[in-house]
Every structure is written in structure tokens, then in C-alpha cells.
Short mmCIF file of C-alpha atoms and ligand atoms in Angstrom, two decimals:
data_model
loop_
_atom_site.label_atom_id
_atom_site.label_comp_id
_atom_site.label_asym_id
_atom_site.label_seq_id
_atom_site.Cartn_x
_atom_site.Cartn_y
_atom_site.Cartn_z
CA UNK A 8 16.51 10.95 20.38
CA UNK A 9 18.50 9.36 17.65
CA UNK A 10 16.58 8.27 14.60
CA UNK A 11 17.64 6.28 11.68
CA UNK A 12 15.87 4.95 8.68
CA UNK A 13 16.01 1.33 7.92
CA UNK A 14 16.39 0.03 4.49
CA UNK A 15 15.27 -3.54 4.48
CA UNK A 16 16.31 -5.67 1.61
CA UNK A 17 13.70 -8.30 0.94
CA UNK A 18 15.11 -11.06 -1.11
CA UNK A 19 12.49 -12.68 -3.25
CA UNK A 20 13.77 -15.85 -4.74
CA UNK A 21 12.15 -16.91 -7.93
CA UNK A 22 12.92 -19.61 -10.38
CA UNK A 23 14.06 -16.66 -12.45
CA UNK A 24 17.00 -14.54 -11.22
CA UNK A 25 16.62 -13.50 -7.60
CA UNK A 26 14.97 -10.12 -7.19
CA UNK A 27 15.92 -7.95 -4.26
CA UNK A 28 13.70 -5.04 -3.33
CA UNK A 29 14.17 -2.39 -0.70
CA UNK A 30 11.49 -1.41 1.76
CA UNK A 31 11.58 1.08 4.57
CA UNK A 32 9.98 -0.63 7.55
CA UNK A 33 9.68 0.61 11.13
CA UNK A 34 7.32 -0.50 13.87
CA UNK A 35 5.56 -2.84 11.45
CA UNK A 36 4.73 0.01 9.08
CA UNK A 37 5.94 0.20 5.51
CA UNK A 38 6.65 3.73 4.33
CA UNK A 39 5.83 4.84 0.80
CA UNK A 40 6.66 7.70 -1.54
CA UNK A 41 3.48 9.49 -0.51
CA UNK A 42 1.20 10.43 2.35
CA UNK A 43 -0.13 6.91 2.88
CA UNK A 44 1.65 4.42 5.11
CA UNK A 45 1.02 0.71 4.78
CA UNK A 46 0.19 -1.07 8.05
CA UNK A 47 -0.59 -4.43 6.45
CA UNK A 48 0.20 -6.76 4.82
CA UNK A 49 3.95 -7.07 5.11
CA UNK A 50 6.20 -7.48 2.05
CA UNK A 51 6.47 -10.96 0.66
CA UNK A 52 3.91 -12.57 2.94
CA UNK A 53 1.77 -15.47 1.77
CA UNK A 54 -1.89 -14.50 1.69
CA UNK A 55 -5.23 -16.23 1.43
CA UNK A 56 -8.54 -16.30 3.27
CA UNK A 57 -11.89 -14.82 2.31
CA UNK A 58 -10.57 -11.37 1.45
CA UNK A 59 -7.31 -9.55 1.19
CA UNK A 60 -7.11 -6.71 3.65
CA UNK A 61 -4.83 -3.77 2.92
CA UNK A 62 -4.58 -1.44 5.92
CA UNK A 63 -3.46 2.05 4.94
CA UNK A 64 -2.85 4.98 7.23
CA UNK A 65 -3.96 7.99 5.17
CA UNK A 66 -2.89 10.65 7.68
CA UNK A 67 0.90 10.32 7.35
CA UNK A 68 0.77 8.98 10.91
CA UNK A 69 -1.29 11.90 12.17
CA UNK A 70 0.41 14.73 10.29
CA UNK A 71 -2.40 15.17 7.76
CA UNK A 72 -6.08 15.75 8.46
CA UNK A 73 -8.76 13.48 7.11
CA UNK A 74 -11.15 14.57 4.36
CA UNK A 75 -13.16 16.62 3.81
CA UNK A 76 -10.16 18.89 3.49
CA UNK A 77 -10.28 22.66 3.82
CA UNK A 78 -10.43 24.52 0.51
CA UNK A 79 -7.00 25.32 -0.86
CA UNK A 80 -5.31 23.17 1.74
CA UNK A 81 -1.61 22.91 0.87
CA UNK A 82 -1.58 19.17 1.53
CA UNK A 83 -4.19 16.54 0.75
CA UNK A 84 -4.72 13.14 -0.78
CA UNK A 85 -6.67 13.57 -4.02
CA UNK A 86 -7.27 9.85 -4.36
CA UNK A 87 -5.66 6.45 -4.01
CA UNK A 88 -6.13 3.63 -6.49
CA UNK A 89 -4.94 0.09 -5.85
CA UNK A 90 -4.35 -2.76 -8.29
CA UNK A 91 -3.15 -6.31 -7.81
CA UNK A 92 -0.93 -7.27 -10.70
CA UNK A 93 1.69 -9.78 -11.69
CA UNK A 94 4.04 -10.00 -14.62
CA UNK A 95 4.30 -13.71 -13.72
CA UNK A 96 0.62 -14.47 -14.24
CA UNK A 97 -0.21 -11.61 -16.61
CA UNK A 98 -3.11 -10.39 -14.46
CA UNK A 99 -3.88 -6.84 -13.39
CA UNK A 100 -6.94 -6.72 -11.15
CA UNK A 101 -8.68 -3.58 -9.91
CA UNK A 102 -8.92 -3.46 -6.13
CA UNK A 103 -10.12 0.15 -6.20
CA UNK A 104 -10.24 2.72 -8.97
CA UNK A 105 -12.54 5.10 -7.10
CA UNK A 106 -15.77 3.79 -8.62
CA UNK A 107 -17.36 0.75 -7.00
CA UNK A 108 -18.48 -2.00 -9.34
CA UNK A 109 -21.40 -4.38 -8.66
CA UNK A 110 -21.29 -5.92 -5.16
CA UNK A 111 -18.08 -4.03 -4.46
CA UNK A 112 -16.10 -6.47 -6.58
CA UNK A 113 -13.88 -3.45 -7.09
CA UNK A 114 -14.15 -0.80 -4.44
CA UNK A 115 -15.17 2.85 -4.44
CA UNK A 116 -13.13 5.77 -3.10
CA UNK A 117 -11.33 4.41 -0.04
CA UNK A 118 -10.79 7.91 1.40
CA UNK A 119 -14.50 8.03 2.25
CA UNK A 120 -14.81 4.66 3.95
CA UNK A 121 -14.56 4.40 7.74
CA UNK A 122 -15.05 8.17 8.24
CA UNK A 123 -13.02 9.46 11.16
CA UNK A 124 -10.53 6.63 10.98
CA UNK A 125 -7.00 7.43 9.94
CA UNK A 126 -6.55 3.82 8.86
CA UNK A 127 -8.58 2.54 5.91
CA UNK A 128 -9.05 -1.22 5.92
CA UNK A 129 -9.41 -2.03 2.27
CA UNK A 130 -11.14 -5.42 2.12
CA UNK A 131 -11.37 -6.95 -1.30
CA UNK A 132 -12.91 -10.30 -2.15
CA UNK A 133 -10.43 -12.53 -3.98
CA UNK A 134 -11.77 -13.18 -7.47
CA UNK A 135 -12.54 -16.71 -8.65
CA UNK A 136 -9.34 -17.60 -10.48
CA UNK A 137 -7.32 -17.23 -7.27
CA UNK A 138 -9.19 -20.04 -5.52
CA UNK A 139 -6.87 -22.83 -4.43
CA UNK A 140 -4.45 -23.89 -1.74
CA UNK A 141 -0.66 -23.74 -1.82
CA UNK A 142 1.68 -23.04 -4.69
CA UNK A 143 0.28 -22.93 -8.20
CA UNK A 144 0.38 -26.40 -9.70
CA UNK A 145 -0.39 -25.73 -13.35
CA UNK A 146 1.28 -23.69 -16.00
CA UNK A 147 -0.91 -20.68 -16.60
CA UNK A 148 -2.37 -20.69 -13.09
CA UNK A 149 -3.44 -17.31 -11.74
CA UNK A 150 -2.12 -17.95 -8.23
CA UNK A 151 1.43 -16.94 -7.39
CA UNK A 152 3.43 -13.78 -6.86
CA UNK A 153 1.69 -10.40 -7.14
CA UNK A 154 2.29 -6.77 -6.41
CA UNK A 155 -0.16 -4.68 -4.48
CA UNK A 156 0.24 -1.49 -6.53
CA UNK A 157 -0.69 1.59 -4.53
CA UNK A 158 -1.06 4.73 -6.64
CA UNK A 159 -1.28 7.99 -4.77
CA UNK A 160 -2.51 11.27 -6.25
CA UNK A 161 -1.72 13.87 -3.63
CA UNK A 162 -0.65 17.42 -2.89
CA UNK A 163 2.19 18.00 -0.48
CA UNK A 164 2.98 21.60 0.51
CA UNK A 165 1.27 23.01 -2.59
CA UNK A 166 2.91 20.65 -5.10
CA UNK A 167 0.90 17.88 -6.76
CA UNK A 168 2.41 14.42 -7.10
CA UNK A 169 1.52 11.02 -8.46
CA UNK A 170 3.51 8.06 -7.16
CA UNK A 171 3.38 4.31 -7.52
CA UNK A 172 4.41 1.97 -4.74
CA UNK A 173 4.50 -1.75 -5.52
CA UNK A 174 4.58 -4.23 -2.69
CA UNK A 175 5.05 -7.94 -3.37
CA UNK A 176 2.86 -10.60 -1.81
CA UNK A 177 2.40 -14.22 -2.65
CA UNK A 178 -1.07 -15.64 -3.17
CA UNK A 179 -0.30 -19.12 -1.90
CA UNK A 180 -2.53 -19.58 1.14
CA UNK A 181 -5.93 -21.20 0.96
CA UNK A 182 -8.74 -19.36 -0.81
CA UNK A 183 -12.03 -21.25 -0.81
CA UNK A 184 -14.45 -21.27 -3.71
CA UNK A 185 -17.59 -19.30 -2.94
CA UNK A 186 -20.66 -18.11 -4.75
CA UNK A 187 -19.78 -14.50 -3.97
CA UNK A 188 -16.47 -14.45 -5.81
CA UNK A 189 -16.36 -12.04 -8.74
CA UNK A 190 -14.94 -13.28 -11.99
CA UNK A 191 -11.34 -12.43 -12.70
CA UNK A 192 -12.30 -11.26 -16.17
CA UNK A 193 -14.61 -8.60 -14.74
CA UNK A 194 -11.73 -7.10 -12.76
CA UNK A 195 -8.84 -7.60 -15.13
CA UNK A 196 -7.12 -4.71 -16.93
CA UNK A 197 -4.50 -4.65 -19.65
CA UNK A 198 -1.06 -5.25 -18.19
CA UNK A 199 1.36 -2.54 -19.25
CA UNK A 200 5.13 -2.82 -19.44
CA UNK A 201 7.25 -0.69 -17.10
CA UNK A 202 8.18 1.48 -20.11
CA UNK A 203 4.49 2.02 -20.89
CA UNK A 204 3.78 2.95 -17.29
CA UNK A 205 6.80 5.25 -17.37
CA UNK A 206 6.58 6.07 -13.69
CA UNK A 207 9.23 8.10 -11.97
CA UNK A 208 8.28 8.91 -8.43
CA UNK A 209 9.22 12.52 -7.79
CA UNK A 210 9.24 12.19 -4.02
CA UNK A 211 11.25 9.73 -1.91
CA UNK A 212 9.88 7.42 0.73
CA UNK A 213 8.72 9.73 3.51
CA UNK A 214 7.69 9.84 7.19
CA UNK A 215 9.81 6.97 8.48
CA UNK A 216 11.38 7.67 11.88
CA UNK A 217 14.09 10.27 11.40
CA UNK A 218 12.55 11.76 8.27
CA UNK A 219 11.87 15.45 8.80
CA UNK A 220 9.27 16.00 6.06
CA UNK A 221 6.81 18.64 7.24
CA UNK A 222 3.21 18.55 6.10
CA UNK A 223 1.71 22.01 5.77
CA UNK A 224 -2.02 22.08 6.33
CA UNK A 225 -4.70 24.70 6.18
CA UNK A 226 -5.31 24.62 9.91
CA UNK A 227 -3.04 25.96 12.60
CA UNK A 228 -0.91 22.89 13.00
CA UNK A 229 1.63 23.65 10.31
CA UNK A 230 4.63 21.47 10.89
CA UNK A 231 2.82 19.31 13.36
CA UNK A 232 1.62 20.01 16.87
CA UNK A 233 4.89 20.22 18.67
CA UNK A 234 7.17 22.06 16.34
CA UNK A 235 9.72 19.31 15.96
CA UNK A 236 8.81 18.69 12.37
CA UNK A 237 7.71 15.18 13.19
CA UNK A 238 4.06 15.96 13.72
CA UNK A 239 1.85 14.43 16.34
CA UNK A 240 2.43 10.92 17.45
CA UNK A 241 0.68 8.10 15.72
CA UNK A 242 -2.84 7.64 17.06
CA UNK A 243 -3.24 4.50 19.12
CA UNK A 244 -2.44 1.57 16.94
CA UNK A 245 -3.63 -1.89 17.71
CA UNK A 246 -3.33 -5.35 16.35
CA UNK A 247 -6.55 -4.85 14.40
CA UNK A 248 -4.70 -2.36 12.26
CA UNK A 249 -2.31 -5.04 11.27
CA UNK A 250 0.52 -3.64 13.32
CA UNK A 251 0.96 -6.56 15.65
CA UNK A 252 2.20 -6.37 19.20
CA UNK A 253 5.23 -4.19 18.68
CA UNK A 254 3.25 -1.65 16.70
CA UNK A 255 0.89 -1.19 19.63
CA UNK A 256 3.58 0.87 21.28
CA UNK A 257 4.07 4.47 20.39
CA UNK A 258 6.63 4.30 17.63
CA UNK A 259 8.38 7.38 18.88
CA UNK A 260 8.60 6.20 22.45
CA UNK A 261 11.34 3.74 22.42
CA UNK A 262 13.69 1.41 20.79
CA UNK A 263 11.26 -1.34 19.93
CA UNK A 264 11.49 -0.47 16.27
CA UNK A 265 15.22 -0.80 16.46
CA UNK A 266 14.80 -4.53 16.36
CA UNK A 267 14.63 -4.89 12.68
CA UNK A 268 13.51 -8.05 11.08
CA UNK A 269 15.04 -8.83 7.78
CA UNK A 270 13.20 -11.66 6.16
CA UNK A 271 14.31 -13.57 3.17
CA UNK A 272 11.18 -14.86 1.55
CA UNK A 273 11.59 -17.86 -0.61
CA UNK A 274 8.88 -18.20 -3.18
CA UNK A 275 9.60 -21.29 -5.18
CA UNK A 276 7.64 -22.57 -8.08
C1 NAG B 312 18.81 -1.24 -1.79
O1 NAG B 312 19.48 -0.26 -0.98
C2 NAG B 312 20.87 -0.42 -0.95
C3 NAG B 312 21.45 0.58 0.05
O2 NAG B 312 20.82 1.81 -0.07
C4 NAG B 312 21.43 -0.22 -2.37
O3 NAG B 312 22.84 -0.43 -2.37
C5 NAG B 312 20.78 -1.22 -3.31
O4 NAG B 312 21.19 -0.99 -4.64
C6 NAG B 312 19.28 -1.11 -3.23
N1 NAG B 312 18.67 -2.18 -4.04
C7 NAG B 312 17.60 -1.99 -4.82
C8 NAG B 312 17.09 -3.17 -5.54
O5 NAG B 312 17.06 -0.90 -4.93
C1 NAG B 313 -7.32 11.45 -8.85
O1 NAG B 313 -6.94 12.80 -8.67
C2 NAG B 313 -6.33 13.39 -9.82
C3 NAG B 313 -5.86 14.76 -9.43
O2 NAG B 313 -6.91 15.53 -8.87
C4 NAG B 313 -7.33 13.39 -10.98
O3 NAG B 313 -6.71 13.92 -12.12
C5 NAG B 313 -7.76 11.97 -11.24
O4 NAG B 313 -8.76 11.93 -12.24
C6 NAG B 313 -8.31 11.30 -9.98
N1 NAG B 313 -8.55 9.91 -10.23
C7 NAG B 313 -9.56 9.24 -9.68
C8 NAG B 313 -9.63 7.79 -9.99
O5 NAG B 313 -10.38 9.78 -8.96
C1 NAG B 314 6.52 -6.13 -8.77
O1 NAG B 314 6.99 -4.79 -8.89
C2 NAG B 314 8.39 -4.69 -9.13
C3 NAG B 314 8.73 -3.23 -9.08
O2 NAG B 314 7.78 -2.45 -9.72
C4 NAG B 314 8.68 -5.36 -10.46
O3 NAG B 314 10.06 -5.27 -10.73
C5 NAG B 314 8.27 -6.82 -10.39
O4 NAG B 314 8.46 -7.46 -11.63
C6 NAG B 314 6.82 -6.95 -10.02
N1 NAG B 314 6.48 -8.35 -9.72
C7 NAG B 314 5.58 -9.03 -10.37
C8 NAG B 314 5.34 -10.42 -9.90
O5 NAG B 314 4.92 -8.58 -11.30
C1 NAG B 315 -19.96 -1.33 -0.87
O1 NAG B 315 -19.07 -0.66 0.04
C2 NAG B 315 -19.61 0.53 0.57
C3 NAG B 315 -18.52 1.22 1.36
O2 NAG B 315 -17.93 0.33 2.30
C4 NAG B 315 -20.84 0.19 1.41
O3 NAG B 315 -21.41 1.39 1.91
C5 NAG B 315 -21.85 -0.51 0.53
O4 NAG B 315 -22.94 -0.93 1.31
C6 NAG B 315 -21.23 -1.73 -0.14
N1 NAG B 315 -22.19 -2.27 -1.10
C7 NAG B 315 -22.43 -3.57 -1.21
C8 NAG B 315 -23.40 -3.99 -2.27
O5 NAG B 315 -21.86 -4.41 -0.49
C1 NAG B 316 -13.04 0.44 -12.40
O1 NAG B 316 -12.71 -0.93 -12.39
C2 NAG B 316 -13.78 -1.77 -12.80
C3 NAG B 316 -13.31 -3.21 -12.61
O2 NAG B 316 -12.07 -3.42 -13.26
C4 NAG B 316 -14.13 -1.46 -14.25
O3 NAG B 316 -15.22 -2.25 -14.64
C5 NAG B 316 -14.49 0.00 -14.37
O4 NAG B 316 -14.69 0.33 -15.73
C6 NAG B 316 -13.40 0.88 -13.82
N1 NAG B 316 -13.86 2.25 -13.78
C7 NAG B 316 -13.10 3.26 -14.11
C8 NAG B 316 -13.69 4.61 -13.99
O5 NAG B 316 -11.92 3.11 -14.48
C1 NAG B 317 -3.19 -2.01 -14.29
O1 NAG B 317 -4.37 -1.43 -14.75
C2 NAG B 317 -4.54 -0.06 -14.41
C3 NAG B 317 -5.91 0.37 -14.92
O2 NAG B 317 -6.01 0.15 -16.26
C4 NAG B 317 -3.41 0.74 -15.01
O3 NAG B 317 -3.53 2.09 -14.64
C5 NAG B 317 -2.09 0.20 -14.50
O4 NAG B 317 -0.99 0.90 -15.09
C6 NAG B 317 -1.97 -1.27 -14.81
N1 NAG B 317 -0.76 -1.79 -14.17
C7 NAG B 317 0.14 -2.46 -14.87
C8 NAG B 317 1.32 -2.96 -14.09
O5 NAG B 317 0.03 -2.63 -16.06
C1 NAG B 318 8.45 8.92 -20.16
O1 NAG B 318 7.86 10.19 -20.01
C2 NAG B 318 8.77 11.27 -20.21
C3 NAG B 318 8.06 12.55 -19.86
O2 NAG B 318 6.77 12.58 -20.39
C4 NAG B 318 9.25 11.23 -21.65
O3 NAG B 318 10.19 12.27 -21.85
C5 NAG B 318 9.94 9.88 -21.88
O4 NAG B 318 10.30 9.79 -23.25
C6 NAG B 318 8.98 8.75 -21.55
N1 NAG B 318 9.71 7.49 -21.67
C7 NAG B 318 9.16 6.43 -22.25
C8 NAG B 318 10.00 5.20 -22.26
O5 NAG B 318 8.05 6.46 -22.78
#
């Protein structure tokens, strides 16, 4: 079977110079420099509703066991933290830093939610300053373009890594006011410059179709169950995991992921 990796250029058009970012997308999944694979949302999509839901496969599509991990396992996810930040609006909200705050305004360790599920559905209540509908209308508004910043602390084949994967979304859909919304101030963190963050991911984007990265584990399935270096097939995915219709097929089974959708997202202020 011939595999190839798709580099999708997502053109995000701002009032400022156009920003083009590359994402590796196959079968509705977005691959990251780490063991987690993003099932939803998709890059550049407008979001709203009661909560944001980030669906993350934390098994490298079935190559890695779920916690609790065996002692001294060569590969494991230590933890995943997620922030929602924007250099446009100056906000940097905690979605999860491993310690839940009151009423789960920020979430606890996502690796321990939905035990037994390889996909963690991280549901986070939009804080109050994001209430609204449509594009931001005032200077200084909190709505607009954000990154979902996924920070993975993990061990792959006995080497520890820390990587940051930023995925753009646009908070432009309707978010209703509600008594349950936490205050933005209670979730906001100092926004650091890229130089202050000083992140250099030391692993590339992994596990897309055609990538031969092997995940060594403590159990007997080193290199996956079938010896081809690709690991077991992705456990049954369904629309509820944010994969949509095409993703419901086995991603290794056919050419459905060959139909690649390149979307130019225009976000105009
Ligand atoms: C996106 O990938 C293409 C091809 O690999 C490369 O030429 C381009 O510089 C990349 N753009 C960004 C913003 O990384
Ligand atoms: C995540 O794991 C790393 C490595 O074990 C550890 O240093 C760090 O404190 C952990 N962070 C959180 C938020 O649990
Ligand atoms: C999102 O992340 C990219 C890459 O880290 C960065 O260049 C961009 O400025 C960020 N966007 C916003 C709105 O902060
Ligand atoms: C917070 O989330 C955890 C994990 O999903 C859940 O067990 C707990 O009941 C929630 N707490 C509140 C106050 O909603
Ligand atoms: C986690 O985030 C919440 C909300 O931003 C914050 O109040 C809390 O101090 C943070 N905890 C840690 C351990 O960073
Ligand atoms: C957002 O806040 C977190 C927690 O303080 C920090 O680790 C992270 O680097 C910040 N992100 C940005 C883009 O400043
Ligand atoms: C980033 O970190 C590396 C390694 O710690 C250091 O050598 C470099 O000077 C740092 N760069 C910035 C801009 O702080």
C-alpha cells in the first residue's frame, strides 16, 4: 500500500499580513509532534456553542496503551496541558493545567477522564468575555482568532520530550451568556512572547499515514501488533469523536483519505 503524508497549507487571512500554517491532516485527524492526535476541531474553524470540545486521541491511534502505564514503560504520556491563547486579543486561558479549578472552569488531568477511552473529549465552558455572536465588533474585544495550544510531556522509546502544538480556531460563532460561565480573569495567564516560550519541538509530526515511527511499550506488542511498524489499526472511530463520515472508515483501509481538502479560511476583521 502506498502511503504519503499530506502537508496542508491553511491560509489564514488577517488584516495583518497573511499567515500560512502547515498541518498534517489525514482522515479528519490532525497529527502533532507527539503521541496525541487531534480528532477535533479542525484548523481554522469558527467555533461557538456552550462549550468548546477538543477531542484528542491519546493512544497514537492504538499504538500506545492507556494509563495506568506499566512501571518503566519506554513510552508514555506524562501529561497534557492545553491553553487557549491569542496574540490578537492578548488572552491566555487555561483549559487544563492538570489541576481542576472550582466547577471545572479549568480542567484536571485529562488522561484520567473517560477511563478506557482512547479519545479524551475535553469539554471546556467558554468564559464570560467570549460571549457574543459573529465577528468582534469593538476594539479590545476578547472574541476573535485563537490558538488551541496543546503541550505534551511524554516519553517515546525511553526519551523524554516536551512539545507544543498550536492550532488556530476562530471564536466567531454564537456563545450565549449564562450564569455558569467562569470569569475570564480567573482563567487568564500572562501571555509570553515566542522568545520567552523558546520552544523547539525535538520531534517531528508523527503517526500520519506513511510515517513509520514505532512506539515501544512495556508489554509484548513492541512495534505494534502486526510487525509492520504501523501498529494496530485505529479503534472504531465515529462521528461522535469529531471525525465525521469519512473518518468512520478504517484509515488504513482505503483511499478515502486521499481526497484532501485544502481550505483557505478567511478571517476578516
Ligand atoms: C509549509 O510546507 C511547505 C512544503 O513543505 C514549505 O515550503 C513551507 O515553507 C511551509 N510553510 C510554513 C509556514 O511552515
Ligand atoms: C508533566 O510531566 C512532567 C514530566 O514528568 C513534569 O515535570 C511536570 O511537572 C508535569 N506537569 C503537570 C502539569 O503535571
Ligand atoms: C498561533 O500560533 C502561531 C504559531 O505558534 C503563531 O505564529 C500565531 O501568532 C498564533 N496566533 C495567534 C492569534 O495568537
Ligand atoms: C469535574 O470534572 C471531573 C472529571 O470529568 C468530574 O468527575 C467532576 O464531577 C467535575 N466536577 C464538577 C464540579 O463538575
Ligand atoms: C491552573 O489554572 C488555574 C486557572 O488558570 C489557576 O488558577 C491555577 O493556579 C493553575 N494551577 C497550576 C498548578 O498551575
Ligand atoms: C500561557 O500560560 C501558560 C501558563 O502560565 C504558559 O505556560 C504558556 O507559555 C502561556 N502561553 C503563551 C503563548 O504565553
Ligand atoms: C532558548 O533556550 C536555549 C537552551 O536553553 C538557549 O540556549 C537559548 O539562548 C534560548 N533562547 C532564547 C531566545 O531565550
